[in-house]
Coordinates of C-alpha atoms and ligand atoms in Angstrom, one line a residue:
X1 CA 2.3 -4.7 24.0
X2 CA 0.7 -8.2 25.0
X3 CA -2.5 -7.3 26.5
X4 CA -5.1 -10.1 27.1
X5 CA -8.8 -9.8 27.9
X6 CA -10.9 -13.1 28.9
X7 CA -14.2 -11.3 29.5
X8 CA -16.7 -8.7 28.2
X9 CA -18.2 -5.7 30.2
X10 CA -21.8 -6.3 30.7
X11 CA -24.6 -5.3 33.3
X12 CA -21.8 -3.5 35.1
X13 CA -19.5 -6.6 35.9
X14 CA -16.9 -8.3 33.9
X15 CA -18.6 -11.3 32.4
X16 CA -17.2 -14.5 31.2
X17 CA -18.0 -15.1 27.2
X18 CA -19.9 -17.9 25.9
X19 CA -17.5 -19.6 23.7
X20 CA -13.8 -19.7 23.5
X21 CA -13.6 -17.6 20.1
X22 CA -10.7 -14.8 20.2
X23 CA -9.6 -11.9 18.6
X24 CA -6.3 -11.3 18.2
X25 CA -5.4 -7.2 17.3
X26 CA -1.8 -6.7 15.4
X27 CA 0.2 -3.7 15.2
X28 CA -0.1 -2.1 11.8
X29 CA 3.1 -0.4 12.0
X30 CA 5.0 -4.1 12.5
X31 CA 2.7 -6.5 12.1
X32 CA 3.6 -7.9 15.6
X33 CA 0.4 -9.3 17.7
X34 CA -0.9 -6.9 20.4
X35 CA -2.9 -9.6 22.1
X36 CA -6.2 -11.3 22.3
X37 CA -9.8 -10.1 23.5
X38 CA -12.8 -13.0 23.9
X39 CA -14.5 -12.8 20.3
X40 CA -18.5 -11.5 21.0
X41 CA -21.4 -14.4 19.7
X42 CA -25.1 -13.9 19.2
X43 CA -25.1 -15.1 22.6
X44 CA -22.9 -12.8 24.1
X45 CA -25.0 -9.9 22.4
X46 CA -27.8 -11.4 23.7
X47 CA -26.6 -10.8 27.3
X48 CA -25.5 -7.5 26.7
X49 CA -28.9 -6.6 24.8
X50 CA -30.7 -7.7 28.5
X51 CA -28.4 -6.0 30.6
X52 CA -29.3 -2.6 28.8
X53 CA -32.9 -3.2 28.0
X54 CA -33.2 -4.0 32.2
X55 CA -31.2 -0.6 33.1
X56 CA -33.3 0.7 30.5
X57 CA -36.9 -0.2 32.0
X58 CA -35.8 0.5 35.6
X59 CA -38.3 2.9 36.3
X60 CA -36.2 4.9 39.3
X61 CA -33.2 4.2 36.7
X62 CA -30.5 5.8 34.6
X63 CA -33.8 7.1 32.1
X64 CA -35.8 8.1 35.2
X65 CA -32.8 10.3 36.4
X66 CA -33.0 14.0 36.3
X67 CA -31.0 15.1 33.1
X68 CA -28.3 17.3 35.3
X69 CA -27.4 14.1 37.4
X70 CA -26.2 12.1 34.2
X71 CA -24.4 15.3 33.2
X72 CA -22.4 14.8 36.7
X73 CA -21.5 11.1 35.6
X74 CA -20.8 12.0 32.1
X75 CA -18.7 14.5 33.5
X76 CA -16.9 12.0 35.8
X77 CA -16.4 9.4 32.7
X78 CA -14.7 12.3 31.0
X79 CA -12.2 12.7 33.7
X80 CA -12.1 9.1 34.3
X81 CA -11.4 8.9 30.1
X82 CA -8.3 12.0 30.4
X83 CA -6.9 10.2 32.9
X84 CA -6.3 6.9 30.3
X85 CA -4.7 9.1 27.8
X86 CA -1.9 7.8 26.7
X87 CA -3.2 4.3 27.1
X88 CA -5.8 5.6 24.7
X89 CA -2.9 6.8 22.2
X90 CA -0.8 4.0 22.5
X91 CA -3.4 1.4 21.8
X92 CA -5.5 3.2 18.7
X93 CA -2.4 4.0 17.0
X94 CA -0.8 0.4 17.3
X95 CA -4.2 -1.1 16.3
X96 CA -5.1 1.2 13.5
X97 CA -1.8 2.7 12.3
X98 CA -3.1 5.8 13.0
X99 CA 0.1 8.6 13.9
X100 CA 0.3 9.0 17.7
X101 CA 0.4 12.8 17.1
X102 CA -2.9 11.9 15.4
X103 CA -4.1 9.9 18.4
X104 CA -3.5 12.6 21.0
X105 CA -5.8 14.8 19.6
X106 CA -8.6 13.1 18.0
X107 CA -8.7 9.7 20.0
X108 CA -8.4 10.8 23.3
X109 CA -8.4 14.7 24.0
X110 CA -11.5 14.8 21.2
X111 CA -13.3 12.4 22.5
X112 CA -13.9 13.7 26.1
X113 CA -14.5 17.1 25.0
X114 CA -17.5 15.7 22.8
X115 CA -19.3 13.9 26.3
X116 CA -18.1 17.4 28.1
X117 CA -20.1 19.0 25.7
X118 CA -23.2 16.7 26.1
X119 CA -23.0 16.8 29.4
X120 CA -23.4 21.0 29.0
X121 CA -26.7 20.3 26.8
X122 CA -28.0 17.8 29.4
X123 CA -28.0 20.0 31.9
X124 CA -30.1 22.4 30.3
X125 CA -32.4 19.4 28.7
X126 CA -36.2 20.3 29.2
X127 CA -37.4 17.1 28.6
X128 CA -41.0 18.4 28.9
X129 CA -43.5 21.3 28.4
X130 CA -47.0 21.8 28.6
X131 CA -48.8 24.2 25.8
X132 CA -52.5 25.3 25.0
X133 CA -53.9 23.3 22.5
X134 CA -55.1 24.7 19.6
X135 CA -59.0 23.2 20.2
X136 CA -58.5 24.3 24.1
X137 CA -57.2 22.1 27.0
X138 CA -53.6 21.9 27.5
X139 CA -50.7 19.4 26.2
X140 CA -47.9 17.9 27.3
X141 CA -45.3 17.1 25.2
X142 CA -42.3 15.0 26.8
X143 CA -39.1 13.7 25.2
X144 CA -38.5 10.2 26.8
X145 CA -35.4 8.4 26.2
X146 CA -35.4 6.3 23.0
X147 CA -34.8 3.4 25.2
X148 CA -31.9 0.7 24.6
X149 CA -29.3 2.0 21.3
X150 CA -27.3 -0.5 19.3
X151 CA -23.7 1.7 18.6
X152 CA -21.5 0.1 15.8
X153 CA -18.5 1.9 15.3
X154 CA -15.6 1.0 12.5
X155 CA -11.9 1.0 13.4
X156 CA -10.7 4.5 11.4
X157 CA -11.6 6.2 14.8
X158 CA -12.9 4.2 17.4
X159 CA -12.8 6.3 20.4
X160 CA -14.5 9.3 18.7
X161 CA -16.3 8.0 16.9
X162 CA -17.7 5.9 19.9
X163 CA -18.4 8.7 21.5
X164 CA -20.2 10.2 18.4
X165 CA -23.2 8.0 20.1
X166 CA -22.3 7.3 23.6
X167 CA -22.3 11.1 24.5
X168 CA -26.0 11.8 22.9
X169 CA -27.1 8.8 24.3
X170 CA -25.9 9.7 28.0
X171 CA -27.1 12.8 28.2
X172 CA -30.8 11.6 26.5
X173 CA -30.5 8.7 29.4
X174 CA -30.9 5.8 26.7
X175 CA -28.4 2.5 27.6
X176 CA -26.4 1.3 25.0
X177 CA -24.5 -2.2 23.5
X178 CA -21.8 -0.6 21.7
X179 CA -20.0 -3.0 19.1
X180 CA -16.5 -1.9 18.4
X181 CA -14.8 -3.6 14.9
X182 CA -12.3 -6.7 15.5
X183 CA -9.3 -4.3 14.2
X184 CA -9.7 -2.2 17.1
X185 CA -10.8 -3.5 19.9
X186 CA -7.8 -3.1 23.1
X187 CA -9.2 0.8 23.6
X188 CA -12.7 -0.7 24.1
X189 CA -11.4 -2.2 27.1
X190 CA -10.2 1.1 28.4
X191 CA -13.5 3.0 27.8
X192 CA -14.7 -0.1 29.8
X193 CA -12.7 0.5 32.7
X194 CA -13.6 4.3 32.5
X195 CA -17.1 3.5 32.3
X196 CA -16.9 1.1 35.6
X197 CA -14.7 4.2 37.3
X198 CA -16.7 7.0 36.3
X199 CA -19.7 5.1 38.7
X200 CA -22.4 4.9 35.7
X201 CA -25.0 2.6 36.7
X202 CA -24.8 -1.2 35.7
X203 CA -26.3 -2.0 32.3
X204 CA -26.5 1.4 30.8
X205 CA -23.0 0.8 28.7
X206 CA -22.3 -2.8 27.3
X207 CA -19.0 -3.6 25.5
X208 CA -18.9 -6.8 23.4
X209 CA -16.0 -6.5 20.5
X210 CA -17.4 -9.0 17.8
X211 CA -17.5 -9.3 14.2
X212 CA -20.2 -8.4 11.6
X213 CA -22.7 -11.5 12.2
X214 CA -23.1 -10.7 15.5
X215 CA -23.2 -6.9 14.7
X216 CA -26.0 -8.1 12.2
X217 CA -27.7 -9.9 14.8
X218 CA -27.6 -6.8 17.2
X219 CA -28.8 -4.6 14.5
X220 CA -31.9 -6.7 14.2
X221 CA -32.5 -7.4 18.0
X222 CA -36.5 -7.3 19.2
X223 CA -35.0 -5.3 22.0
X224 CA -33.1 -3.0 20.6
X225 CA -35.1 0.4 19.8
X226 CA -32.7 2.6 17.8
X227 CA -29.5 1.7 15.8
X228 CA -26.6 3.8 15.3
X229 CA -23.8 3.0 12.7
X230 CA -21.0 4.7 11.5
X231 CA -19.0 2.4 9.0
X232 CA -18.7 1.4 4.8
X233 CA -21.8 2.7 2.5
X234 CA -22.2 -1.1 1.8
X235 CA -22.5 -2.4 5.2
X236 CA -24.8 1.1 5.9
X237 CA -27.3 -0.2 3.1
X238 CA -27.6 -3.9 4.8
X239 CA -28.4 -2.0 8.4
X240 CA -31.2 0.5 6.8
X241 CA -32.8 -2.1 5.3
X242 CA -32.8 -4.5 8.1
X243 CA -34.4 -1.2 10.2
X244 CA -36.5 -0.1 7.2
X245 CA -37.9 -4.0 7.6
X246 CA -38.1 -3.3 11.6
X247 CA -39.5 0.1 11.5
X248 CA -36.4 1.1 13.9
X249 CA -34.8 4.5 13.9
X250 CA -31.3 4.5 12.6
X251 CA -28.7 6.8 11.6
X252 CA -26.3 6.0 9.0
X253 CA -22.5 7.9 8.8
X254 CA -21.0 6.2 5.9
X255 CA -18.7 7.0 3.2
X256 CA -17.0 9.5 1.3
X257 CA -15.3 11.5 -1.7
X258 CA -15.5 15.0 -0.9
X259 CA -14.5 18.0 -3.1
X260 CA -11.6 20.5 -2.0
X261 CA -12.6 23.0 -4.3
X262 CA -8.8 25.5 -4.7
X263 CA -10.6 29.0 -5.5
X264 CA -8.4 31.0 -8.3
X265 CA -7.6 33.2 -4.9
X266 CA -6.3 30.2 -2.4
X267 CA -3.1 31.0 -1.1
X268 CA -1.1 27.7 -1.8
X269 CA 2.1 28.0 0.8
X270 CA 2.4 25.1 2.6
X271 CA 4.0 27.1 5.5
X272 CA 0.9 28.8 6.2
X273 CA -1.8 26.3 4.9
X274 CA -0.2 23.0 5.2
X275 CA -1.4 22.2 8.7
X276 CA -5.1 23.0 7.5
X277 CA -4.4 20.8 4.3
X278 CA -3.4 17.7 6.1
X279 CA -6.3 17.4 8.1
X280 CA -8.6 18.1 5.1
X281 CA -6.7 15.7 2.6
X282 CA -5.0 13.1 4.1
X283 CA -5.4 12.9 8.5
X284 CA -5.4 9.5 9.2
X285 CA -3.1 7.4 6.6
X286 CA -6.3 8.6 4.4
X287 CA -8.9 6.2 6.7
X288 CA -11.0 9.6 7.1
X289 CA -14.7 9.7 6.1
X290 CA -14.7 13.3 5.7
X291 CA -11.5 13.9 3.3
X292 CA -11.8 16.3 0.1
X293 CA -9.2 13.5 -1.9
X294 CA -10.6 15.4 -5.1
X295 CA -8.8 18.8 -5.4
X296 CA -11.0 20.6 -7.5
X297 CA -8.3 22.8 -9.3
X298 CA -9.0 26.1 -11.7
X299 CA -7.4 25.4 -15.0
X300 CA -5.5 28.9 -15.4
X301 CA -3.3 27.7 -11.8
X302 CA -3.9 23.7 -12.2
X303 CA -0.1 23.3 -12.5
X304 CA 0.6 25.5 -9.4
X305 CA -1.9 23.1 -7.5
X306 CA -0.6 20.6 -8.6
X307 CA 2.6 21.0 -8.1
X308 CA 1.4 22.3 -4.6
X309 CA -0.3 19.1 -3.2
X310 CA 2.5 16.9 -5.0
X311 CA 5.3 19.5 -2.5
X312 CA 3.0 19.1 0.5
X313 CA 2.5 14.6 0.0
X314 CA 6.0 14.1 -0.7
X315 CA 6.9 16.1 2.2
X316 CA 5.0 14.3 5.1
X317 CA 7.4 11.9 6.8
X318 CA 6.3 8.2 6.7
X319 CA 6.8 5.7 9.0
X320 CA 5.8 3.8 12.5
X321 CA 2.7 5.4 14.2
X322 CA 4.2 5.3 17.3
X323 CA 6.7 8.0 16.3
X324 CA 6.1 11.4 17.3
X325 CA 7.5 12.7 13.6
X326 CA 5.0 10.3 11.9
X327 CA 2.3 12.4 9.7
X328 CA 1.3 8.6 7.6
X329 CA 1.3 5.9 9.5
X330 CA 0.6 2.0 7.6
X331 CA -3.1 1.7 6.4
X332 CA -4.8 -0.3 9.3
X333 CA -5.1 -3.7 7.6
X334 CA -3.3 -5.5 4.7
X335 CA -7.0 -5.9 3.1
X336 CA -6.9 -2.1 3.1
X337 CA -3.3 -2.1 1.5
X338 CA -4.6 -4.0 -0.9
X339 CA -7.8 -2.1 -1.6
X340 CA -5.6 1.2 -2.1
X341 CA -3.0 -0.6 -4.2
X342 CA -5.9 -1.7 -6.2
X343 CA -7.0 1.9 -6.9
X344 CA -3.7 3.3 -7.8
X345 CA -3.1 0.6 -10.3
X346 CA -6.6 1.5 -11.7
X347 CA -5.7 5.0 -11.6
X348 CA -2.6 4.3 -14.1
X349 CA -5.0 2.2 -16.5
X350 CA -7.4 5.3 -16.5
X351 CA -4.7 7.4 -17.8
X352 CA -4.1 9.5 -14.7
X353 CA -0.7 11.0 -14.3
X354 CA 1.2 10.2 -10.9
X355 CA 3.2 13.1 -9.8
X356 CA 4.0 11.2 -6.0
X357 CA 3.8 7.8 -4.7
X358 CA 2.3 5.3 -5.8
X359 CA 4.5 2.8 -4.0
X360 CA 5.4 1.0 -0.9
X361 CA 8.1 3.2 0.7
X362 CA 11.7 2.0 1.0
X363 CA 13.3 0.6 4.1
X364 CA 9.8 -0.4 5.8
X365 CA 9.2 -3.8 4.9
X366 CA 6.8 -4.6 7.8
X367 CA 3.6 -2.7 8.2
X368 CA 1.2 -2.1 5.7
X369 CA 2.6 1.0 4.3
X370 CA 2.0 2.9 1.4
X371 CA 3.3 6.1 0.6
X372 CA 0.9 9.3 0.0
X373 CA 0.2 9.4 -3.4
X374 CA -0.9 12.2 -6.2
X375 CA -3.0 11.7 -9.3
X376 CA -2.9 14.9 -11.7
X377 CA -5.2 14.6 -15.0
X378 CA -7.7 13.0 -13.4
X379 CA -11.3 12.9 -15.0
X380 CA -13.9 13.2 -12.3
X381 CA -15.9 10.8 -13.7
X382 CA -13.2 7.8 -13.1
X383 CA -13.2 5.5 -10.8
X384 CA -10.0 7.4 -8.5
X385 CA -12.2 10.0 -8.6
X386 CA -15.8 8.2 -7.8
X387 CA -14.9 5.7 -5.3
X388 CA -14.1 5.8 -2.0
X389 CA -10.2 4.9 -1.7
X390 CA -9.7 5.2 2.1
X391 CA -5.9 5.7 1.8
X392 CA -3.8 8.6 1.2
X393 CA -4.6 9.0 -2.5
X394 CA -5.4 12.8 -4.2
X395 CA -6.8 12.8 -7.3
X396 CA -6.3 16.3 -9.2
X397 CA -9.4 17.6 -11.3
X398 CA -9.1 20.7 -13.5
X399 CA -12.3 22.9 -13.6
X400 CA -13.0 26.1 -16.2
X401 CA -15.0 28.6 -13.8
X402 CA -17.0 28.5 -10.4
X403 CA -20.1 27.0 -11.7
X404 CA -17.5 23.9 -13.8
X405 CA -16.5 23.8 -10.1
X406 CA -19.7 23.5 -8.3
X407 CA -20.9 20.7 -11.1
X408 CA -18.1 18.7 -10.9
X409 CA -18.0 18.7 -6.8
X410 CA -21.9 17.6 -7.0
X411 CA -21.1 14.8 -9.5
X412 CA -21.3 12.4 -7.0
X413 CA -22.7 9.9 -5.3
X414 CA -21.3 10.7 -2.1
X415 CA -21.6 14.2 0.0
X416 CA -20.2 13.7 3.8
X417 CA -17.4 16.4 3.8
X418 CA -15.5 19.2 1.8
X419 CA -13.8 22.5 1.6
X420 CA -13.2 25.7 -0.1
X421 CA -10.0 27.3 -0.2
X422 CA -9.9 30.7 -0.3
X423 CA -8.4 34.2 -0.1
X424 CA -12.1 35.5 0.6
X425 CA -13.9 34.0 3.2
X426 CA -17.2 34.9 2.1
X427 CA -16.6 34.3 -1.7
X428 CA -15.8 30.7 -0.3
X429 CA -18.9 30.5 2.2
X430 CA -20.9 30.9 -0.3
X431 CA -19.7 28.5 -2.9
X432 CA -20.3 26.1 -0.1
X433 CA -23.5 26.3 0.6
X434 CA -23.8 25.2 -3.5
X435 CA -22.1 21.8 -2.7
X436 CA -25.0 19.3 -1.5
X437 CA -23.0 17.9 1.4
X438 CA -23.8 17.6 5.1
X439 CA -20.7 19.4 6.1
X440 CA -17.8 21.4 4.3
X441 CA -14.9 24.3 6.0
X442 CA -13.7 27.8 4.1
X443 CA -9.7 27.2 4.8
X444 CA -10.2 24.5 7.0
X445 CA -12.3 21.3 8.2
X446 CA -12.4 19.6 11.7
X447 CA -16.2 18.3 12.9
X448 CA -17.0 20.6 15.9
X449 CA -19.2 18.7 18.8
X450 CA -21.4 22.0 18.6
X451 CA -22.6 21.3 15.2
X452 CA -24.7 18.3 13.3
X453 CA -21.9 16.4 11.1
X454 CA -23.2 13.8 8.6
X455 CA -24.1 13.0 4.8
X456 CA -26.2 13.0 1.9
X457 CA -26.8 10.6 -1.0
X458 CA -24.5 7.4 -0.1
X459 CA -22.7 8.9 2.8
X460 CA -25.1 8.3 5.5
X461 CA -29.1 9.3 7.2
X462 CA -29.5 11.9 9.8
X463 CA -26.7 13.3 11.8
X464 CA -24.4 12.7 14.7
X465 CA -23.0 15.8 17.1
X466 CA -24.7 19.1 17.7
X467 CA -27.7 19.8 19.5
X468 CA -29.6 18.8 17.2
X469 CA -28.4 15.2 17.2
X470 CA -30.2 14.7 20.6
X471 CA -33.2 14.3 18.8
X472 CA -32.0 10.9 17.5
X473 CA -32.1 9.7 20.7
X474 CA -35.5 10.6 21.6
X475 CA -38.7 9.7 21.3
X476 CA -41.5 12.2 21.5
X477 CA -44.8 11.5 23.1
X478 CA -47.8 13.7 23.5
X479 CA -50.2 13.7 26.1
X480 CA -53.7 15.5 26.1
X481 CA -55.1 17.0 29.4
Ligands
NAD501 P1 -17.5 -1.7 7.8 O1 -18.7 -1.2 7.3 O2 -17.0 -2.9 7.2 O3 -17.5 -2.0 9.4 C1 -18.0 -1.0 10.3 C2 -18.5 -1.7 11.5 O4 -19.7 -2.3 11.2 C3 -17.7 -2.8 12.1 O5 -17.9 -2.8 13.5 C4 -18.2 -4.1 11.5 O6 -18.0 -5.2 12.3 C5 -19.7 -3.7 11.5 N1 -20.5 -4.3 10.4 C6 -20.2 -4.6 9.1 N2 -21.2 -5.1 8.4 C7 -22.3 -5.2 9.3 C8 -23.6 -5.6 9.2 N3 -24.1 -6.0 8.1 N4 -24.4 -5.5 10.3 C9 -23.9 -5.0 11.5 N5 -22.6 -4.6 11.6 C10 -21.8 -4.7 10.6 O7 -16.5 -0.5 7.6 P2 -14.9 -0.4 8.0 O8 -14.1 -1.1 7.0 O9 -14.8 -0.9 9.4 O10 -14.7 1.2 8.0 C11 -14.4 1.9 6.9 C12 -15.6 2.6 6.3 O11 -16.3 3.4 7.3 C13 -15.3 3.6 5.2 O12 -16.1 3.4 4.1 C14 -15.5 4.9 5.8 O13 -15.8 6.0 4.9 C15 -16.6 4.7 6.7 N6 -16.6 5.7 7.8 C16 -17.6 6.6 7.8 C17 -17.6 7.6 8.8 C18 -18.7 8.6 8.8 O14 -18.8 9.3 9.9 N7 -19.4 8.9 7.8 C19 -16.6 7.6 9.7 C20 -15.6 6.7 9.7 C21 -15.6 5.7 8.7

C-alpha cells in the first residue's frame, strides 16, 4: 500500500495545507510505510474551525434543516461508507494492527449501522414543544443544535469510534472538525470521500489528521462549542480542564480495567463460550477500552479458570492482521510494545505467575508483536491489575464469595466496561448492577448503538450512543409566551 494525500477536507473542497509537515502511517504487521498524509497545524484547524462555525450559522443551513432531511443524507453516507468496505478493512488493520476479521465487523459494518441508527432517531426528533406554564401562559422549549463540535478520536478504533460522535452530531444538525490520531489516519481520507459522495453540505464535516498540539489547540478554540474525546484518561484530564476553564460541554470516553467476574456457575468450554470470551478479554491485540483483563475467579474453581483462559490465549493464532486466521494482530505502535512489555516485566517482579506468554512470538521478527499473555496469582491491588495495559494481558484474581467479588471488581479507579459469566442469567444481572461501571454484559459484551456506553471514575464523563447521547449534542433553550 503507498497511498499519498497532499490535502485536507475542509468547507466541502480538498484544500491545500499550510505547511509542508507529513505524516507518514506504517504497517504494524511489517513495519513497511503505508504512505504520507499532510500533517494538520493550528492553522490548518483554524480553517477547518471556520468552515464549520459558517455551515454552522447559516441560518437556511445544515442546523436549519428539518431533522428527517439529514436522516436522508446520513442515510446516503452510510451507503456511500458500505460501499468503501474493504478499503475501510484494509487500511485500519494495516495502520493499527488490528485482525482483518476484526475490521470487517467493527470498522466498517459497525460503523454504518451506528449513523443508520441515528438517522432512525432523527427522523422521529421533536426538536420543540410548547407546554402550560406552571404560573399560566405557555412555553416553548426547543432543542437547538449545540453548534460547531470538536471530535478527537484515538487510533484503537477510528472509524467507530468516529462515528461514536459524527452520527449524534448529524442527526442533532451540529457541524463538526473531527481530529483523527497520526497512527491512523489513511481511513480518514475514505470517510472524507464518503462524506463528499454522500452530498452533505460543505463545512458541516472537516477532516484535518494532526497531532496533539493542534488537537490541544482545537480543544480550546473560541469557536468551538462542544468537545468530544474519546482517548488515554491522561490526555482526558488535560481536555476537561481546558473546558472546565472554557465552560464548554465535553464528554470524556477514556480508559479502562474492567472486571470479568467467572460466577461459581459459568460454563468454561471454549467451544461454546470462546467467541463471547474474545471479544470481552482480548478483541483488538488488547487496544480495547471496554476489556474485563481482570478475571475475577471463585477460589473453589480458580485452577479450572485458570487453566481455562490460559487454553483459550494460547489457542488464538498470532500473526499479520491482514490474514483472515489472525485473532492478535501486532500492538499498533512500538511505543505500545513497549508499554505492554513494561507491564509484563512488572507483573513477574510483583510475584505474579505467568501461565502463557509473555514473549514476542517466534518466527515474526517484524511487527510489533507480542503474544497473548496470562497472569495467575495476581493481587488486585498490583499494578497488572490497576493499570490500564492496553495489550493482550489477563491478570487472574481469586475471590472467596459474591460479595469478595463485587469488592474487589469496585477496587478501582476505573469503571468503563465488564461482565459476568454465568449459568443463570439473572443471578448474573443482578451482580451487575453492584459493579459501579457505565456498562457491563451477563455472558457477553459488545456496545449496542441503542444504548448509552461510557464510564465512571477515571474512564470518562457523560456517554456516547443511545438515545440518550443526543442530548450531548444539544442545547436547550426556553422561551416564554
Ligand atoms: P491519547 O489520549 O494519547 O490520544 C487520543 C487522541 O487525542 C489522539 O487523536 C491524540 O492526538 C489526541 N490528544 C492527545 N492529547 C491531547 C490533548 N491534550 N488535547 C487534544 N488532543 C489530544 O490516546 P491513544 O494512545 O491514542 O489511545 C489509547 C487510549 O484511549 C487508551 O487509554 C484507551 O483506553 C483509550 N480509549 C478509550 C475509549 C473509550 O471509549 N472509553 C475507546 C478507545 C480508547
Amino acid at each position: 500500500m503507498d497511498l499519498r494525500y497532499d490535502t485536507f477536507f475542509i468547507g466541502g473542497a480538498w484544500v491545500r495545507p499550510a505547511t509542508g509537515r507529513t505524516i507518514t502511517p506504517v504497517d504494524a504487521s511489517t513495519e513497511a510505510p503505508l504512505g504520507s498524509v499532510p500533517e494538520g497545524t493550528e492553522a490548518d484547524i483554524d480553517r477547518a474551525v471556520a468552515a464549520a462555525r459558517a455551515a454552522s450559522d447559516d441560518p437556511s443551513g445544515w442546523a436549519a434543516w428539518e431533522p428527517a432531511r439529514r436522516a436522508e443524507v446520513m442515510e446516503r453516507l452510510a451507503d456511500a461508507i458500505d460501499r468503501r468496505s474493504d478499503g475501510f478493512v484494509e487500511r485500519v488493520s494495516a495502520q493499527n494492527g488490528m485482525p482483518v476479521a476484526v475490521a470487517r465487523q467493527l470498522e466498517t459494518g459497525y460503523p454504518s449501522a451506528i449513523l443508520r441508527f441515528y438517522a432512525g432517531l432523527a427522523r422521529e426528533l421533536s426538536v420543540s414543544d410548547t407546554r402550560p406554564g406552571f404560573f399560566g401562559g405557555s412555553i416553548e422549549v426547543r432543542k437547538a443544535p449545540v453548534g460547531v463540535v470538536a471530535a478527537i478520536v484515538p487510533w484503537n478504533f477510528p472509524q467507530a469510534l468516529t462515528m461514536f460522535k459524527l452520527a449524534p452530531a448529524l442527526a442533532t444538525g451540529c457541524t463538526l472538525v473531527i481530529k483523527p490520531s497520526p497512527e491512523t489516519v489513511l481511513d480518514a481520507y475514505l470517510l472524507a470521500e464518503a462524506v463528499a459522495e454522500a452530498g452533505i453540505p460543505a463545512g458541516v464535516v472537516n477532516i484535518v489528521p494532526a497531532g496533539r498540539e493542534a488537537g490541544a489547540h482545537l480543544v480550546s478554540h473560541p469557536d468551538v462549542d462542544k468537545v468530544a474525546f474519546t482517548g488515554s484518561t491522561a490526555a482526558g484530564r488535560a481536555i476537561g480542564e481546558a473546558c472546565g476553564r472554557l465552560l464548554r460541554p465535553v464528554t470524556l470516553e477514556l480508559g479502562g480495567k474492567s472486571a470479568a467476574i467467572v460466577l461459581d456457575d459459568a460454563d468454561l468450554d471454549l467451544g461454546r463460550i470462546g467467541e463471547g470470551l474474545f471479544g470481552a478479554t482480548l478483541l483488538n491485540n488488547g487496544q480495547t477500552c471496554f476489556l474485563g483483563t481482570r478475571v475475577l475467579a471463585p477460589r473453589r474453581r480458580y485452577t479450572e479458570v485458570v487453566d481455562a483462559f490460559t487454553a483459550f490465549a494460547a489457542s488464538l493464532p498470532v500473526g499479520d492482521a491482514a490474514d483472515p486466521a489472525t485473532r492478535i494482530g501486532p500492538l499498533a505502535t512500538p511505543r505500545q510494545r513497549e508499554r505492554v512489555e513494561s507491564y509484563i516485566a512488572k507483573g513477574l517482579d510483583e510475584g505474579a505467575r505467568l501461565t502463557t506468554g509473555g514473549g514476542r512470538p517466534a518466527g515474526l521478527e517484524r511487527g510489533w508483536f507480542v503474544q497473548p499473555t496470562v497472569f495467575a496469582d495476581v493481587d488486585n491491588r498490583s499494578a497488572i491489575a490497576q493499570e490500564e495495559i492496553f495489550g493482550p494481558v489477563l491478570a487472574v484474581i481469586a475471590y472467596d464469595d459474591e460479595d469478595d467479588a463485587v469488592r474487589i471488581a469496585n477496587d478501582s479507579d476505573f469503571g468503563l466496561g465488564g461482565t459476568v459469566w454465568t449459568a443463570d442469567p439473572a443471578r448474573g444481572a443482578a451482580i451487575a448492577r453492584r459493579v459501579r461501571t457505565g456498562t457491563i454484559g451477563v455472558n457477553r459484551y459488545i456496545p449496542d448503538p441503542a444504548a448509552p456506553f461510557g464510564g465512571v471514575k477515571s474512564s470518562g464523563l457523560g456517554r456516547e450512543l443511545g438515545p440518550e447521547a443526543l442530548a450531548a449534542y444539544q442545547q436547550t433553550q426556553t422561551i416564554y409566551l
